[in-house]
Amino acid sequence: MTVAMAPPRASCACDPLASRGRRVSEPPSQTRSAFRRDCDRVIHSTAFRRLKHKTQVFVFHEGDHYRTRLTHSLEVAQVARALARQLGLEEDLTETLALAHDLGHPPFGHAGEHALDLCLKDFGGFDHNAQTLRVVTALEHRHPEFDGLNLCWETLEGLVKHNGPLTDREGVAVGRYRERGVPAGISAFVASFDLELWSFASLEAQIAAISDDVAYNAHDIDDGLRAGLFGLDDLKAVPLLADIIEGIGERYPLLDDARRGAELVRVLISRSIAAVFGEAAARIAASGVRTVAEVRQWGATLADFPVDVAKQEVAIKGFLHQHMYRHPRVMRVMAGAEQIVTDLFTHYLASPSDLPEEWQLSAQADDDADRARRIGDFIAGMTDLFAITEHQRLFHSTPDLR
């Protein structure tokens, strides 16, 4: 039997022994690397456990087999570790970033995020990446000597910059932040612990980001098929999916639809991983980068889909947007979810005494922006179930999210 061997460690991989350290100095672990320690802290955090009852697309009680933020994060981590291993990158750091990337998401998926963003529009808005940073640097209260998880510089950098730089070298916001500026939660943090917002993140962070795309395209197809929002024949509108479905039919002509759907997802993930690996390896070789510093200063993403596959990924996203995310059934539930979040925010702002005791003092601060932000923190940390239960406690009627 031939056993696949892991490639040697790449020179441009992050090295836990060369970490830039933690915001609060700690003695090193005797049994774990700095990045393994970060990963373990994420897994044991309260925010990570809450992901099991936070919506991916379907509210948790719509079915036991649909993805939640937790299962999504685990699938992203599997894809990310596979790619990191093939490329000789730091697997523990890659896994940490994959598992932690959605810690800042509020209840009810993008509907909850949209509602919170509107509620906080006069106070800087809501950004789930900024909230993830806030969770791991301030809102987790598990250690006696510091707030947050006190993660390594490389981990925090990856969480903030996995989609690319936030500013240019002069500090001017770029990309998705060009119009509204860098979120206050990020800009305030980097004032005391500089994450170099102008540079690209490590290859480990780039791999975690592209693995997110691979995972959610595949599992949203799986969940959409399971929910009956579309069928296998509908997916043939996307050439890449049509090709995979045709190949499955030729190899397994008598296969039932449930297994055909599962095989489609498996093949799609395998092809996507192979495509990203090939493209990343080619870009790294062509760039000539030899160190992590050179990766950060290269000026472009090195881990991505090839151009032809990227076009197919866009086509998949377009299909899912039309047939799943904008499906009347999903839209109806998400409209109710947005109402729940908006109602809760408005109520707590007017009656902070209805907040749990540990949140009341900070929410009663004199500064309106700070009070609103703290209420936003409380709501963002809610699970779907807790948000629904709180709404039922405070209001006479609550939208039926079924």
Tab-separated table of C-alpha atoms in Angstrom:
chain	number	residue	atom	x	y	z
A	1	MET	CA	0.000	0.000	0.000
A	2	THR	CA	1.317	3.426	-0.967
A	3	VAL	CA	1.061	6.045	1.756
A	4	ALA	CA	0.885	9.693	0.686
A	5	MET	CA	3.684	11.670	2.284
A	6	ALA	CA	3.297	15.279	3.357
A	7	PRO	CA	5.527	17.682	1.417
A	8	PRO	CA	8.396	19.378	3.251
A	9	ARG	CA	7.647	22.578	5.110
A	10	ALA	CA	7.555	25.537	2.748
A	11	SER	CA	9.999	28.356	3.451
A	12	CYS	CA	7.123	30.851	3.155
A	13	ALA	CA	5.060	29.064	5.826
A	14	CYS	CA	4.500	30.746	9.167
A	15	ASP	CA	6.722	29.400	11.935
A	16	PRO	CA	5.256	29.272	15.467
A	17	LEU	CA	8.777	29.649	16.878
A	18	ALA	CA	9.091	32.962	15.032
A	19	SER	CA	5.701	34.352	16.055
A	20	ARG	CA	5.501	38.073	16.767
A	21	GLY	CA	3.928	37.136	20.070
A	22	ARG	CA	0.799	37.948	22.019
A	23	ARG	CA	-0.592	41.266	23.166
A	24	VAL	CA	-0.185	40.124	26.783
A	25	SER	CA	3.048	38.228	27.317
A	26	GLU	CA	2.649	34.614	28.489
A	27	PRO	CA	5.114	31.812	29.194
A	28	PRO	CA	5.249	29.362	26.265
A	29	SER	CA	3.462	26.041	26.529
A	30	GLN	CA	5.651	23.048	27.270
A	31	THR	CA	3.537	20.725	25.120
A	32	ARG	CA	2.002	22.797	22.315
A	33	SER	CA	3.186	25.247	19.687
A	34	ALA	CA	1.912	28.828	19.861
A	35	PHE	CA	-0.477	28.225	16.962
A	36	ARG	CA	-1.768	24.916	18.356
A	37	ARG	CA	-2.452	26.736	21.599
A	38	ASP	CA	-4.451	29.366	19.692
A	39	CYS	CA	-6.493	26.684	17.978
A	40	ASP	CA	-7.281	24.988	21.272
A	41	ARG	CA	-8.347	28.311	22.789
A	42	VAL	CA	-10.758	28.899	19.922
A	43	ILE	CA	-12.244	25.408	20.210
A	44	HIS	CA	-12.798	25.823	23.965
A	45	SER	CA	-14.262	29.329	23.683
A	46	THR	CA	-17.879	30.120	24.470
A	47	ALA	CA	-18.296	31.896	21.143
A	48	PHE	CA	-17.256	28.759	19.244
A	49	ARG	CA	-19.799	26.595	21.072
A	50	ARG	CA	-22.556	29.086	20.288
A	51	LEU	CA	-21.975	28.574	16.558
A	52	LYS	CA	-23.870	25.279	16.761
A	53	HIS	CA	-27.118	27.254	17.097
A	54	LYS	CA	-26.358	30.034	14.618
A	55	THR	CA	-27.845	30.040	11.142
A	56	GLN	CA	-25.842	29.324	8.015
A	57	VAL	CA	-28.817	29.555	5.616
A	58	PHE	CA	-31.594	27.675	7.415
A	59	VAL	CA	-32.581	28.561	10.987
A	60	PHE	CA	-31.378	25.737	13.229
A	61	HIS	CA	-34.818	24.306	14.044
A	62	GLU	CA	-35.796	23.842	10.379
A	63	GLY	CA	-33.988	20.499	10.287
A	64	ASP	CA	-31.287	18.493	12.022
A	65	HIS	CA	-29.137	17.978	8.940
A	66	TYR	CA	-28.721	21.518	7.623
A	67	ARG	CA	-25.425	23.291	8.197
A	68	THR	CA	-24.988	25.661	11.084
A	69	ARG	CA	-22.129	28.120	11.558
A	70	LEU	CA	-20.381	25.418	13.594
A	71	THR	CA	-20.580	22.626	11.030
A	72	HIS	CA	-19.691	25.128	8.294
A	73	SER	CA	-16.574	26.149	10.235
A	74	LEU	CA	-15.572	22.502	10.703
A	75	GLU	CA	-15.931	21.867	6.959
A	76	VAL	CA	-13.872	24.962	6.155
A	77	ALA	CA	-11.187	23.691	8.538
A	78	GLN	CA	-11.099	20.295	6.794
A	79	VAL	CA	-10.626	21.870	3.367
A	80	ALA	CA	-8.072	24.349	4.719
A	81	ARG	CA	-5.949	21.728	6.433
A	82	ALA	CA	-5.933	19.593	3.288
A	83	LEU	CA	-4.631	22.531	1.245
A	84	ALA	CA	-2.145	23.636	3.895
A	85	ARG	CA	-0.726	20.110	4.087
A	86	GLN	CA	-0.304	19.858	0.316
A	87	LEU	CA	1.436	23.232	0.162
A	88	GLY	CA	3.694	22.627	3.162
A	89	LEU	CA	2.106	25.420	5.204
A	90	GLU	CA	1.466	25.685	8.963
A	91	GLU	CA	-1.576	23.468	9.531
A	92	ASP	CA	-2.387	24.539	13.090
A	93	LEU	CA	-2.507	28.236	12.175
A	94	THR	CA	-4.594	27.458	9.093
A	95	GLU	CA	-7.038	25.416	11.161
A	96	THR	CA	-7.277	28.143	13.793
A	97	LEU	CA	-8.201	30.762	11.198
A	98	ALA	CA	-10.748	28.461	9.567
A	99	LEU	CA	-12.444	27.606	12.855
A	100	ALA	CA	-12.486	31.197	14.111
A	101	HIS	CA	-13.434	33.086	10.945
A	102	ASP	CA	-17.175	33.235	11.756
A	103	LEU	CA	-17.038	33.846	15.525
A	104	GLY	CA	-18.362	37.379	14.999
A	105	HIS	CA	-21.475	36.411	13.068
A	106	PRO	CA	-24.748	37.323	14.808
A	107	PRO	CA	-27.811	35.055	14.932
A	108	PHE	CA	-29.772	34.347	11.726
A	109	GLY	CA	-26.849	34.555	9.315
A	110	HIS	CA	-26.619	37.438	6.881
A	111	ALA	CA	-30.132	38.578	7.805
A	112	GLY	CA	-28.995	39.202	11.379
A	113	GLU	CA	-25.870	40.960	10.160
A	114	HIS	CA	-27.893	43.215	7.855
A	115	ALA	CA	-30.316	44.098	10.638
A	116	LEU	CA	-27.527	44.909	13.113
A	117	ASP	CA	-25.722	46.983	10.510
A	118	LEU	CA	-28.848	49.106	10.049
A	119	CYS	CA	-29.384	49.402	13.816
A	120	LEU	CA	-25.800	50.620	14.251
A	121	LYS	CA	-25.631	52.794	11.119
A	122	ASP	CA	-25.202	55.973	13.194
A	123	PHE	CA	-22.446	54.349	15.257
A	124	GLY	CA	-20.164	52.876	12.607
A	125	GLY	CA	-22.357	49.994	11.460
A	126	PHE	CA	-21.737	46.293	12.028
A	127	ASP	CA	-19.048	44.184	10.348
A	128	HIS	CA	-18.709	40.508	11.233
A	129	ASN	CA	-14.927	40.479	10.676
A	130	ALA	CA	-14.505	43.369	13.090
A	131	GLN	CA	-16.819	41.577	15.520
A	132	THR	CA	-14.704	38.425	15.277
A	133	LEU	CA	-11.688	40.481	16.323
A	134	ARG	CA	-13.713	41.949	19.187
A	135	VAL	CA	-14.773	38.479	20.340
A	136	VAL	CA	-11.233	37.095	20.498
A	137	THR	CA	-9.634	40.254	21.950
A	138	ALA	CA	-12.282	41.525	24.385
A	139	LEU	CA	-15.596	39.696	24.723
A	140	GLU	CA	-14.400	36.242	25.764
A	141	HIS	CA	-13.892	36.222	29.544
A	142	ARG	CA	-12.140	32.956	30.329
A	143	HIS	CA	-8.744	34.001	31.652
A	144	PRO	CA	-7.828	35.724	34.928
A	145	GLU	CA	-5.143	37.996	33.462
A	146	PHE	CA	-6.723	39.332	30.251
A	147	ASP	CA	-9.943	39.736	28.282
A	148	GLY	CA	-10.309	37.807	25.044
A	149	LEU	CA	-8.192	34.801	24.094
A	150	ASN	CA	-4.827	36.607	23.782
A	151	LEU	CA	-4.109	35.002	20.419
A	152	CYS	CA	-0.863	35.322	18.490
A	153	TRP	CA	-0.219	38.275	16.182
A	154	GLU	CA	-0.312	35.950	13.150
A	155	THR	CA	-3.741	34.635	14.120
A	156	LEU	CA	-5.217	38.090	14.651
A	157	GLU	CA	-3.678	39.301	11.401
A	158	GLY	CA	-5.233	36.392	9.542
A	159	LEU	CA	-8.674	36.972	11.009
A	160	VAL	CA	-8.636	40.649	10.048
A	161	LYS	CA	-6.859	40.482	6.669
A	162	HIS	CA	-7.776	37.088	5.200
A	163	ASN	CA	-9.576	38.838	2.328
A	164	GLY	CA	-6.665	41.194	1.677
A	165	PRO	CA	-5.379	44.556	2.956
A	166	LEU	CA	-7.821	46.964	4.574
A	167	THR	CA	-5.789	50.114	3.861
A	168	ASP	CA	-2.931	51.394	1.739
A	169	ARG	CA	0.382	52.338	3.325
A	170	GLU	CA	-0.962	55.813	4.088
A	171	GLY	CA	-3.836	54.356	6.088
A	172	VAL	CA	-6.564	55.094	3.517
A	173	ALA	CA	-9.244	52.385	3.445
A	174	VAL	CA	-9.334	50.189	0.337
A	175	GLY	CA	-11.510	47.453	-1.116
A	176	ARG	CA	-14.777	46.739	0.667
A	177	TYR	CA	-13.915	49.383	3.286
A	178	ARG	CA	-13.237	52.186	0.817
A	179	GLU	CA	-16.684	53.748	1.169
A	180	ARG	CA	-17.301	53.410	4.919
A	181	GLY	CA	-13.771	53.241	6.267
A	182	VAL	CA	-12.100	50.651	8.462
A	183	PRO	CA	-14.511	49.558	11.222
A	184	ALA	CA	-13.900	51.327	14.508
A	185	GLY	CA	-13.335	48.056	16.353
A	186	ILE	CA	-10.404	47.206	14.089
A	187	SER	CA	-8.868	50.690	13.904
A	188	ALA	CA	-9.020	51.093	17.689
A	189	PHE	CA	-7.339	47.732	18.275
A	190	VAL	CA	-4.488	48.227	15.809
A	191	ALA	CA	-3.650	51.543	17.458
A	192	SER	CA	-2.163	49.523	20.323
A	193	PHE	CA	-1.302	46.243	18.539
A	194	ASP	CA	-0.430	47.000	14.921
A	195	LEU	CA	-1.655	44.324	12.500
A	196	GLU	CA	-0.249	46.165	9.479
A	197	LEU	CA	-3.577	46.629	7.712
A	198	TRP	CA	-1.788	47.713	4.528
A	199	SER	CA	-0.166	44.329	3.846
A	200	PHE	CA	-1.504	40.993	2.682
A	201	ALA	CA	-1.936	38.236	5.246
A	202	SER	CA	0.015	34.989	5.413
A	203	LEU	CA	-0.572	32.134	3.001
A	204	GLU	CA	-2.269	30.285	5.849
A	205	ALA	CA	-4.863	33.070	6.088
A	206	GLN	CA	-5.300	33.148	2.314
A	207	ILE	CA	-5.889	29.389	2.314
A	208	ALA	CA	-8.486	29.703	5.082
A	209	ALA	CA	-10.302	32.374	3.047
A	210	ILE	CA	-10.452	30.395	-0.199
A	211	SER	CA	-11.453	27.269	1.758
A	212	ASP	CA	-14.490	29.208	2.992
A	213	ASP	CA	-15.578	29.659	-0.637
A	214	VAL	CA	-14.985	25.987	-1.447
A	215	ALA	CA	-16.938	24.778	1.579
A	216	TYR	CA	-19.982	27.004	1.451
A	217	ASN	CA	-20.593	26.589	-2.284
A	218	ALA	CA	-20.570	22.832	-1.862
A	219	HIS	CA	-22.590	22.597	1.326
A	220	ASP	CA	-25.161	25.164	0.215
A	221	ILE	CA	-25.779	23.003	-2.848
A	222	ASP	CA	-26.169	20.009	-0.524
A	223	ASP	CA	-28.559	21.852	1.803
A	224	GLY	CA	-30.539	23.343	-1.089
A	225	LEU	CA	-31.059	19.883	-2.589
A	226	ARG	CA	-32.081	18.471	0.791
A	227	ALA	CA	-34.568	21.329	1.305
A	228	GLY	CA	-36.097	20.833	-2.146
A	229	LEU	CA	-35.357	24.407	-3.232
A	230	PHE	CA	-33.940	23.062	-6.495
A	231	GLY	CA	-33.117	19.709	-8.088
A	232	LEU	CA	-30.131	18.143	-9.784
A	233	ASP	CA	-31.511	18.989	-13.214
A	234	ASP	CA	-31.702	22.656	-12.211
A	235	LEU	CA	-28.004	22.616	-11.309
A	236	LYS	CA	-27.119	21.670	-14.880
A	237	ALA	CA	-27.543	25.364	-15.704
A	238	VAL	CA	-24.001	25.765	-14.330
A	239	PRO	CA	-21.533	24.159	-16.802
A	240	LEU	CA	-19.139	22.853	-14.148
A	241	LEU	CA	-21.980	21.190	-12.244
A	242	ALA	CA	-23.508	19.835	-15.440
A	243	ASP	CA	-20.170	18.205	-16.290
A	244	ILE	CA	-19.896	16.599	-12.854
A	245	ILE	CA	-23.515	15.372	-12.916
A	246	GLU	CA	-23.013	13.885	-16.389
A	247	GLY	CA	-19.896	12.059	-15.206
A	248	ILE	CA	-21.759	10.645	-12.211
A	249	GLY	CA	-24.552	9.438	-14.497
A	250	GLU	CA	-22.088	7.669	-16.758
A	251	ARG	CA	-20.293	5.978	-13.879
A	252	TYR	CA	-23.380	5.204	-11.765
A	253	PRO	CA	-26.387	5.063	-14.112
A	254	LEU	CA	-28.732	3.550	-11.501
A	255	LEU	CA	-27.782	5.797	-8.585
A	256	ASP	CA	-30.656	7.417	-6.670
A	257	ASP	CA	-30.908	11.217	-6.471
A	258	ALA	CA	-29.837	11.435	-2.824
A	259	ARG	CA	-26.561	9.657	-3.533
A	260	ARG	CA	-26.074	11.533	-6.791
A	261	GLY	CA	-26.351	14.769	-4.852
A	262	ALA	CA	-23.838	13.591	-2.256
A	263	GLU	CA	-21.433	12.474	-4.990
A	264	LEU	CA	-21.813	15.843	-6.713
A	265	VAL	CA	-20.761	17.621	-3.522
A	266	ARG	CA	-17.828	15.267	-2.959
A	267	VAL	CA	-16.505	15.656	-6.502
A	268	LEU	CA	-17.013	19.426	-6.436
A	269	ILE	CA	-14.966	19.760	-3.240
A	270	SER	CA	-12.212	17.482	-4.564
A	271	ARG	CA	-11.980	19.374	-7.853
A	272	SER	CA	-11.977	22.725	-6.084
A	273	ILE	CA	-9.187	21.685	-3.714
A	274	ALA	CA	-7.120	20.373	-6.625
A	275	ALA	CA	-7.687	23.586	-8.590
A	276	VAL	CA	-6.688	25.841	-5.683
A	277	PHE	CA	-3.627	23.727	-4.917
A	278	GLY	CA	-2.435	23.839	-8.523
A	279	GLU	CA	-3.009	27.576	-8.862
A	280	ALA	CA	-1.454	28.449	-5.501
A	281	ALA	CA	1.610	26.292	-6.154
A	282	ALA	CA	2.048	27.904	-9.576
A	283	ARG	CA	1.665	31.453	-8.234
A	284	ILE	CA	4.060	30.840	-5.351
A	285	ALA	CA	6.657	29.404	-7.731
A	286	ALA	CA	6.224	32.229	-10.255
A	287	SER	CA	6.412	34.922	-7.575
A	288	GLY	CA	9.635	33.589	-6.139
A	289	VAL	CA	8.538	34.414	-2.577
A	290	ARG	CA	10.678	32.651	-0.035
A	291	THR	CA	9.571	34.116	3.283
A	292	VAL	CA	6.387	35.109	5.091
A	293	ALA	CA	7.471	38.746	4.878
A	294	GLU	CA	7.702	38.460	1.090
A	295	VAL	CA	4.211	36.928	0.977
A	296	ARG	CA	2.807	39.881	2.922
A	297	GLN	CA	4.519	42.400	0.650
A	298	TRP	CA	3.917	40.622	-2.656
A	299	GLY	CA	0.989	42.881	-3.522
A	300	ALA	CA	-1.460	40.221	-4.694
A	301	THR	CA	-3.236	37.100	-3.461
A	302	LEU	CA	-1.250	33.922	-4.001
A	303	ALA	CA	-3.917	31.382	-2.973
A	304	ASP	CA	-6.910	31.538	-5.287
A	305	PHE	CA	-8.870	29.716	-7.979
A	306	PRO	CA	-7.549	29.558	-11.543
A	307	VAL	CA	-9.336	32.066	-13.803
A	308	ASP	CA	-11.563	29.468	-15.479
A	309	VAL	CA	-12.565	27.871	-12.167
A	310	ALA	CA	-13.165	31.303	-10.617
A	311	LYS	CA	-15.711	31.988	-13.371
A	312	GLN	CA	-17.466	28.717	-12.560
A	313	GLU	CA	-17.472	29.621	-8.864
A	314	VAL	CA	-19.140	32.927	-9.709
A	315	ALA	CA	-21.732	31.005	-11.725
A	316	ILE	CA	-22.419	28.707	-8.757
A	317	LYS	CA	-22.836	31.697	-6.454
A	318	GLY	CA	-25.190	33.292	-8.953
A	319	PHE	CA	-27.293	30.129	-9.103
A	320	LEU	CA	-27.442	29.855	-5.315
A	321	HIS	CA	-28.320	33.532	-4.953
A	322	GLN	CA	-31.282	33.159	-7.284
A	323	HIS	CA	-32.525	29.711	-6.298
A	324	MET	CA	-31.627	29.558	-2.612
A	325	TYR	CA	-30.746	32.813	-0.848
A	326	ARG	CA	-33.551	34.702	-2.636
A	327	HIS	CA	-36.013	31.824	-2.575
A	328	PRO	CA	-39.400	33.056	-1.228
A	329	ARG	CA	-39.326	30.509	1.581
A	330	VAL	CA	-35.878	31.599	2.748
A	331	MET	CA	-36.678	35.294	2.257
A	332	ARG	CA	-39.811	35.026	4.398
A	333	VAL	CA	-37.918	33.439	7.278
A	334	MET	CA	-35.054	35.931	7.020
A	335	ALA	CA	-37.460	38.881	7.023
A	336	GLY	CA	-38.847	37.621	10.316
A	337	ALA	CA	-35.322	37.146	11.636
A	338	GLU	CA	-34.391	40.726	10.765
A	339	GLN	CA	-37.478	41.939	12.633
A	340	ILE	CA	-36.447	39.990	15.742
A	341	VAL	CA	-32.953	41.518	15.764
A	342	THR	CA	-34.258	45.037	15.095
A	343	ASP	CA	-36.914	44.748	17.791
A	344	LEU	CA	-34.397	43.532	20.355
A	345	PHE	CA	-31.922	46.315	19.624
A	346	THR	CA	-34.594	49.027	19.782
A	347	HIS	CA	-35.974	47.650	23.044
A	348	TYR	CA	-32.613	47.319	24.812
A	349	LEU	CA	-31.601	50.811	23.722
A	350	ALA	CA	-34.747	52.226	25.321
A	351	SER	CA	-34.783	49.853	28.322
A	352	PRO	CA	-31.243	48.692	29.189
A	353	SER	CA	-32.537	47.366	32.506
A	354	ASP	CA	-33.992	44.446	30.544
A	355	LEU	CA	-30.474	43.311	29.662
A	356	PRO	CA	-28.797	40.610	31.779
A	357	GLU	CA	-27.175	42.095	34.868
A	358	GLU	CA	-23.597	41.735	33.625
A	359	TRP	CA	-24.455	43.776	30.511
A	360	GLN	CA	-26.503	46.531	32.148
A	361	LEU	CA	-23.732	48.747	33.527
A	362	SER	CA	-21.815	49.068	30.272
A	363	ALA	CA	-25.026	49.549	28.296
A	364	GLN	CA	-26.072	52.409	30.585
A	365	ALA	CA	-22.910	54.402	29.840
A	366	ASP	CA	-23.307	58.078	29.085
A	367	ASP	CA	-21.848	57.762	25.605
A	368	ASP	CA	-24.584	56.843	23.088
A	369	ALA	CA	-22.165	55.176	20.686
A	370	ASP	CA	-20.631	53.011	23.405
A	371	ARG	CA	-24.060	52.028	24.709
A	372	ALA	CA	-25.274	51.099	21.225
A	373	ARG	CA	-22.094	49.158	20.497
A	374	ARG	CA	-22.354	47.160	23.718
A	375	ILE	CA	-25.965	46.282	22.937
A	376	GLY	CA	-24.772	45.236	19.497
A	377	ASP	CA	-22.143	43.019	21.154
A	378	PHE	CA	-24.822	41.359	23.269
A	379	ILE	CA	-27.128	40.680	20.325
A	380	ALA	CA	-24.279	39.523	18.065
A	381	GLY	CA	-23.384	36.889	20.642
A	382	MET	CA	-26.891	35.439	20.736
A	383	THR	CA	-27.778	32.101	19.226
A	384	ASP	CA	-30.893	31.857	17.063
A	385	LEU	CA	-32.720	30.130	19.902
A	386	PHE	CA	-31.773	32.709	22.526
A	387	ALA	CA	-32.779	35.602	20.248
A	388	ILE	CA	-36.179	34.016	19.627
A	389	THR	CA	-36.643	33.290	23.351
A	390	GLU	CA	-35.670	36.856	24.315
A	391	HIS	CA	-38.101	38.273	21.765
A	392	GLN	CA	-40.874	36.093	23.144
A	393	ARG	CA	-40.050	37.333	26.654
A	394	LEU	CA	-40.135	41.004	25.685
A	395	PHE	CA	-42.860	41.155	23.014
A	396	HIS	CA	-46.424	39.943	22.700
A	397	SER	CA	-45.851	38.279	19.350
A	398	THR	CA	-42.758	36.864	17.642
A	399	PRO	CA	-42.343	36.014	13.938
A	400	ASP	CA	-42.659	32.329	13.140
A	401	LEU	CA	-39.353	31.369	11.524
A	402	ARG	CA	-40.593	28.201	9.864
